[in-house]
PDB file of C-alpha atoms in Angstrom:
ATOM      1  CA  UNK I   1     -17.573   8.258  10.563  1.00 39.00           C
ATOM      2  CA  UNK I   2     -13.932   8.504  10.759  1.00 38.00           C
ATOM      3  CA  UNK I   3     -13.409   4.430  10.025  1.00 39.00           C
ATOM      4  CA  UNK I   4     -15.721   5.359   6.807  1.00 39.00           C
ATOM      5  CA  UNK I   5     -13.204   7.843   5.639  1.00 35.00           C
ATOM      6  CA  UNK I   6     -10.122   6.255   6.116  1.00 32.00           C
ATOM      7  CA  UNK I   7     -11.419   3.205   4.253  1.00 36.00           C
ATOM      8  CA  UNK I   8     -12.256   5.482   1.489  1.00 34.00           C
ATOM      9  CA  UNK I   9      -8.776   7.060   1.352  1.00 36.00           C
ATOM     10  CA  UNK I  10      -7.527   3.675   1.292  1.00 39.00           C
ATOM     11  CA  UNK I  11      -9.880   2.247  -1.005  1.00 37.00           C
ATOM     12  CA  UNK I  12      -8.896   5.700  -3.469  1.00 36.00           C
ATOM     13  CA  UNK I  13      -5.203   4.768  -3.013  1.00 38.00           C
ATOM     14  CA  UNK I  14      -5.291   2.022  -3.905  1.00 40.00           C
ATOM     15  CA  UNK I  15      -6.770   2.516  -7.434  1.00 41.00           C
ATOM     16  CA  UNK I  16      -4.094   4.847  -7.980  1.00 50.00           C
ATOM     17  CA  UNK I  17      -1.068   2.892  -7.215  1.00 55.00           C
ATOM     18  CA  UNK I  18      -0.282   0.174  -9.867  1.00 70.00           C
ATOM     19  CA  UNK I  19       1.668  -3.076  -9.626  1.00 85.00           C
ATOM     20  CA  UNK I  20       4.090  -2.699 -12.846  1.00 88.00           C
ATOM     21  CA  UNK I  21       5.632  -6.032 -15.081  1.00 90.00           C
ATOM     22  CA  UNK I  22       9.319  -6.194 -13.481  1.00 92.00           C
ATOM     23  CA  UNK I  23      12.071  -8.119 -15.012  1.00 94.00           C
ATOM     24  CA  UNK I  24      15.081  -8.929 -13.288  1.00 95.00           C
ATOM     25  CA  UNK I  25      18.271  -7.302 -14.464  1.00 96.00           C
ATOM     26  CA  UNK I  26      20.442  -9.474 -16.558  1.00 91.00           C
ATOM     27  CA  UNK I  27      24.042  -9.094 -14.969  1.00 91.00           C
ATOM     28  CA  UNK I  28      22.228  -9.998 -11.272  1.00 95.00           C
ATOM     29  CA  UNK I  29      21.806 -12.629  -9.749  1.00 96.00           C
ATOM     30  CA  UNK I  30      17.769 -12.714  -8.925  1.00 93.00           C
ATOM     31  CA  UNK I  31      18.599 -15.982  -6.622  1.00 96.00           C
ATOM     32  CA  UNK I  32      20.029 -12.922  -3.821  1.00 97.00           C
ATOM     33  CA  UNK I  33      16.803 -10.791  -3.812  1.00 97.00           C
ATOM     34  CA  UNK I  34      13.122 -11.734  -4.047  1.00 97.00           C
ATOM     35  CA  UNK I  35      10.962  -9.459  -5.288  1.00 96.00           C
ATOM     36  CA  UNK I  36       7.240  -9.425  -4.085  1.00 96.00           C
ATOM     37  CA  UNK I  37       5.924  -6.632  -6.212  1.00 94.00           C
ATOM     38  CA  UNK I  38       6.558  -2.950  -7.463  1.00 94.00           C
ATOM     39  CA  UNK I  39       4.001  -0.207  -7.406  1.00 95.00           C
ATOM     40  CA  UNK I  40       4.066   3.192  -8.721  1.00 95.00           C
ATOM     41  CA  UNK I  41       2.419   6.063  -7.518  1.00 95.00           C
ATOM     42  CA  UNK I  42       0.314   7.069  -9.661  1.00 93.00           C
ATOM     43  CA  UNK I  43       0.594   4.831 -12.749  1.00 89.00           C
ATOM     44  CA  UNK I  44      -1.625   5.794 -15.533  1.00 72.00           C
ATOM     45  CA  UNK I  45      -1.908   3.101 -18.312  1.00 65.00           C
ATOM     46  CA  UNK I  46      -1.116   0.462 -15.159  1.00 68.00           C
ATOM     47  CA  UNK I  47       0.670  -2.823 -15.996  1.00 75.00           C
ATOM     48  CA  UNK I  48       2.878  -2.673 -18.982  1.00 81.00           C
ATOM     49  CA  UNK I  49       4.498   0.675 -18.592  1.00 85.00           C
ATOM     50  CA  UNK I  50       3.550   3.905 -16.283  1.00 90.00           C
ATOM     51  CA  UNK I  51       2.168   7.024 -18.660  1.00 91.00           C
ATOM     52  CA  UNK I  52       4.543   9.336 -16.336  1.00 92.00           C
ATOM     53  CA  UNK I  53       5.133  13.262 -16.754  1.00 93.00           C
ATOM     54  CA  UNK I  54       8.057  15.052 -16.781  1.00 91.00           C
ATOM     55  CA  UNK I  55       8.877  17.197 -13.743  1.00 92.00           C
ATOM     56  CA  UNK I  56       5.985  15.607 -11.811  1.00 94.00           C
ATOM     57  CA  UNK I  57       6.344  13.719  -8.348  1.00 96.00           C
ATOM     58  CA  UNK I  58       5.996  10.133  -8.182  1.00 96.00           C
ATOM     59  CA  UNK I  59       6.528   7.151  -5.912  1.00 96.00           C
ATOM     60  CA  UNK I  60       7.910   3.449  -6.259  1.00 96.00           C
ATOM     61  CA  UNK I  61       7.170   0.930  -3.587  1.00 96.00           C
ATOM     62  CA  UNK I  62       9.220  -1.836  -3.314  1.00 97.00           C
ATOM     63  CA  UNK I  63       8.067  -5.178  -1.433  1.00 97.00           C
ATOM     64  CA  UNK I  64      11.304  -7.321  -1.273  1.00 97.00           C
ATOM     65  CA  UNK I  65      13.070  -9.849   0.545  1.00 98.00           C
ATOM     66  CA  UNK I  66      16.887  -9.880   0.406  1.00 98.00           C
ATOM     67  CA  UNK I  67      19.028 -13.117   0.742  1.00 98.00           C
ATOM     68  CA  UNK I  68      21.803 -11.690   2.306  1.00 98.00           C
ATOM     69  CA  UNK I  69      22.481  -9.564   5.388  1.00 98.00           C
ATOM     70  CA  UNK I  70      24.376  -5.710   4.764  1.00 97.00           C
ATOM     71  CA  UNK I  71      25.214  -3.063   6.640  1.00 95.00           C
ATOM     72  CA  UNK I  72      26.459  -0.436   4.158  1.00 94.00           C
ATOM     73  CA  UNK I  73      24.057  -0.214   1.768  1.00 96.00           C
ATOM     74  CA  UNK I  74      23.517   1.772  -1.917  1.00 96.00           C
ATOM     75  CA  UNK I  75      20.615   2.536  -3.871  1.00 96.00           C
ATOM     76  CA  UNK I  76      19.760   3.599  -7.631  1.00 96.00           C
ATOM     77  CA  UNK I  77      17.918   4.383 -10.497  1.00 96.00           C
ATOM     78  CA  UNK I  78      18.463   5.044 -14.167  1.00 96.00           C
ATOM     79  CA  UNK I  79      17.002   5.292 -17.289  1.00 94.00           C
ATOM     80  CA  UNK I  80      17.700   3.957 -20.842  1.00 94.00           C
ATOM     81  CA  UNK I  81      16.259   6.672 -22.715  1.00 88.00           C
ATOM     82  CA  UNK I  82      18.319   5.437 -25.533  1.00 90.00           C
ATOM     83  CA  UNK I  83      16.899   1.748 -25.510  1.00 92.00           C
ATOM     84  CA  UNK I  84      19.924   0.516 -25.849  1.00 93.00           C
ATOM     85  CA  UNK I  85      21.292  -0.999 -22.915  1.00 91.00           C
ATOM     86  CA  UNK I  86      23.046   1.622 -21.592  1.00 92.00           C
ATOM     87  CA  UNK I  87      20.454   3.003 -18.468  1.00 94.00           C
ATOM     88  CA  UNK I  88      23.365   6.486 -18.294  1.00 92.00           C
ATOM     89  CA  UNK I  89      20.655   8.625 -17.064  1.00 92.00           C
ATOM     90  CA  UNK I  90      20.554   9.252 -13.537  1.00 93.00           C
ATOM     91  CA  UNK I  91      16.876   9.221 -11.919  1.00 94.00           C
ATOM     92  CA  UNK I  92      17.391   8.659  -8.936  1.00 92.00           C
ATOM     93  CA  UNK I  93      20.563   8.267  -6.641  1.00 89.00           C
ATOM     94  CA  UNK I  94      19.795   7.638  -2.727  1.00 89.00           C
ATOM     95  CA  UNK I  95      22.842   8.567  -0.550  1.00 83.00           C
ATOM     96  CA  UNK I  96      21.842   6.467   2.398  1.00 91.00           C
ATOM     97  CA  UNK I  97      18.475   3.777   2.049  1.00 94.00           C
ATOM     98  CA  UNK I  98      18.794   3.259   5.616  1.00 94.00           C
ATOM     99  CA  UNK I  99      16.950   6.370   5.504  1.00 93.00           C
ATOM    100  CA  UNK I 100      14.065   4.826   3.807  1.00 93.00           C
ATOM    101  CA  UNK I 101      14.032   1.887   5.342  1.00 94.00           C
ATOM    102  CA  UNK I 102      15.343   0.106   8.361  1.00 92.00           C
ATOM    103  CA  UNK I 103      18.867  -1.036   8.763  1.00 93.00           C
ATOM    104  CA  UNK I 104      20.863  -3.347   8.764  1.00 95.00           C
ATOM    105  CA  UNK I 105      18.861  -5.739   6.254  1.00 96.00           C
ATOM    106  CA  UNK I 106      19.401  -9.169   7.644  1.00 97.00           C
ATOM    107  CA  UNK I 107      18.837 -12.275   5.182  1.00 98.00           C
ATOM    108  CA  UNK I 108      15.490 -13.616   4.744  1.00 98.00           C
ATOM    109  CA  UNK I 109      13.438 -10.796   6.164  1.00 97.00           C
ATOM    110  CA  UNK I 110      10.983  -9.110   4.099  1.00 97.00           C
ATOM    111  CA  UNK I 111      11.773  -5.290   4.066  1.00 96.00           C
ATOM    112  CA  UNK I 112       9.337  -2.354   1.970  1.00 96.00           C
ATOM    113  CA  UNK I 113       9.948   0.966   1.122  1.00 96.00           C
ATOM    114  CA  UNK I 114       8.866   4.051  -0.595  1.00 96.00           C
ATOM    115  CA  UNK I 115      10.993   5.755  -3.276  1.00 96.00           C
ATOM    116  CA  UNK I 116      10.195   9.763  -4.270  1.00 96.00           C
ATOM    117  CA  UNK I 117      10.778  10.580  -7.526  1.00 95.00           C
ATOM    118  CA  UNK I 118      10.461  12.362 -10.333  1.00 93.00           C
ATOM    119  CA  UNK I 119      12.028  12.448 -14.191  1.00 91.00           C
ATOM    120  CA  UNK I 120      13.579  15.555 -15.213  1.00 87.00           C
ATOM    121  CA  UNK I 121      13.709  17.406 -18.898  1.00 83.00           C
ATOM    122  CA  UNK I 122      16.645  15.805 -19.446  1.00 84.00           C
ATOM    123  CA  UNK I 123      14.272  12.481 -19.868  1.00 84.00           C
ATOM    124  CA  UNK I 124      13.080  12.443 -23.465  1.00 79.00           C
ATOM    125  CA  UNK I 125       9.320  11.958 -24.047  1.00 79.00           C
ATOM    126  CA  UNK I 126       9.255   8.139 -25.330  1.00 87.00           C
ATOM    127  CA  UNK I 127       8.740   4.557 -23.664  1.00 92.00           C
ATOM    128  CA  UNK I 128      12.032   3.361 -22.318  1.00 94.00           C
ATOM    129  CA  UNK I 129      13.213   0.634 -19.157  1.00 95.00           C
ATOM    130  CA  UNK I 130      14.199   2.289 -15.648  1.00 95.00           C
ATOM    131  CA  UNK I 131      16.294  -0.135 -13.508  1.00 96.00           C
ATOM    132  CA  UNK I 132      16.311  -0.029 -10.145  1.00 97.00           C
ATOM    133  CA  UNK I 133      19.343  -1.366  -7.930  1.00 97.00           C
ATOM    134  CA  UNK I 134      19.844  -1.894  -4.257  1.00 97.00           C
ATOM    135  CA  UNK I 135      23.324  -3.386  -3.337  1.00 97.00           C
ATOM    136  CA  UNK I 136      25.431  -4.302  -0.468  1.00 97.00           C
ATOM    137  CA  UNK I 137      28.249  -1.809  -1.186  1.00 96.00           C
ATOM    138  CA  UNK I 138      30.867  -4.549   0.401  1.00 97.00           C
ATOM    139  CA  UNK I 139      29.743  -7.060  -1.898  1.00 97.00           C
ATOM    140  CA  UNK I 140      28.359  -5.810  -5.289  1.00 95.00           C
ATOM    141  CA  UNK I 141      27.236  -9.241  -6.346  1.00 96.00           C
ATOM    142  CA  UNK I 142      24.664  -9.063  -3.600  1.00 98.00           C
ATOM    143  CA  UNK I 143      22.156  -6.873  -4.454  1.00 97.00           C
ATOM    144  CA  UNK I 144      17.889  -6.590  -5.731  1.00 97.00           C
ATOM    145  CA  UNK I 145      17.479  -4.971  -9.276  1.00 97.00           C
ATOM    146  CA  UNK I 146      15.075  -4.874 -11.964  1.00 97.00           C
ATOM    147  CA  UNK I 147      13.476  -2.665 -14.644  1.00 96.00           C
ATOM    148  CA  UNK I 148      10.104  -1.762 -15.072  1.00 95.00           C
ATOM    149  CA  UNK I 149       9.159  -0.019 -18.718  1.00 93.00           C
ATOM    150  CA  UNK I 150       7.947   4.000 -18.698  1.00 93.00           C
ATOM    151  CA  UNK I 151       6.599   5.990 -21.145  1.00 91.00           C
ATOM    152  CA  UNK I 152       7.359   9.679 -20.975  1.00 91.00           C
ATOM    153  CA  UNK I 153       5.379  12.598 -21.855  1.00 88.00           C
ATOM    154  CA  UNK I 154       5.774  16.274 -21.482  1.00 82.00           C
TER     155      UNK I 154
END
């Protein structure tokens, strides 16, 4: 009975959860960080871009596998609301991501994680990038980012 409901739960979650199109951010290197997919929690509309809501909670999964070892660690998000390049809104800023994951992150080993979220008013309602960033704060140029596309609503 109990096998029967935990395979539903599963089954339910993952309908909800939705691999999103990720690009790689231009002014990184995507040889330093492979990315295995992105998911977000829950994803309305699915693949192109998530149909998110403002002030709701939501959750990106990232499967990745860094190709380079760090210790000191830093992790963010932000929008480009604008479209134009600029991603200067703040979505989300992670003081430590050793909290969210395990640490150190040693070079070739597949790490995943779980990123809370949400968007707040200050997030107009249209379809803009979010880029995501984790970085070895000792050496910027190693570091996993991409952007996946949203579209706001109120």
């Amino acid at each position: 009975m109990w096998a029967r409901a935990v395979c539903v739960l599963v089954c339910a979650t993952a309908v909800v959860c939705e691999a999103v199109t990720k690009k790689f951010c231009d002014d990184v290197n995507p040889g330093v960080c492979t990315v295995h997919s992105v998911d977000v929690d829950p994803c309305p509309k699915g693949i192109n871009f998530c149909s998110l809501y403002r002030n709701k909670p939501y959750t990106l999964s990232v499967d990745f596998t860094p190709r380079f070892s760090a210790k000191n660690l830093r992790l963010s998000m932000y929008g480009d609301d604008n479209n134009d390049g600029s991603f200067d809104k703040t979505v989300k800023t992670v003081a430590d991501p050793c909290d969210l994951m395990t640490c150190p992150v040693d070079k070739d080993i597949p790490r995943f994680f779980n990123l809370h979220f949400t968007l707040d008013k200050t997030h107009g309602t249209a379809k803009f990038p979010v880029k995501f960033k984790l970085w070895n704060a000792d050496n910027e140029s190693q570091a996993c980012c991409f952007t996946f596309n949203v579209k706001v609503k109120k």
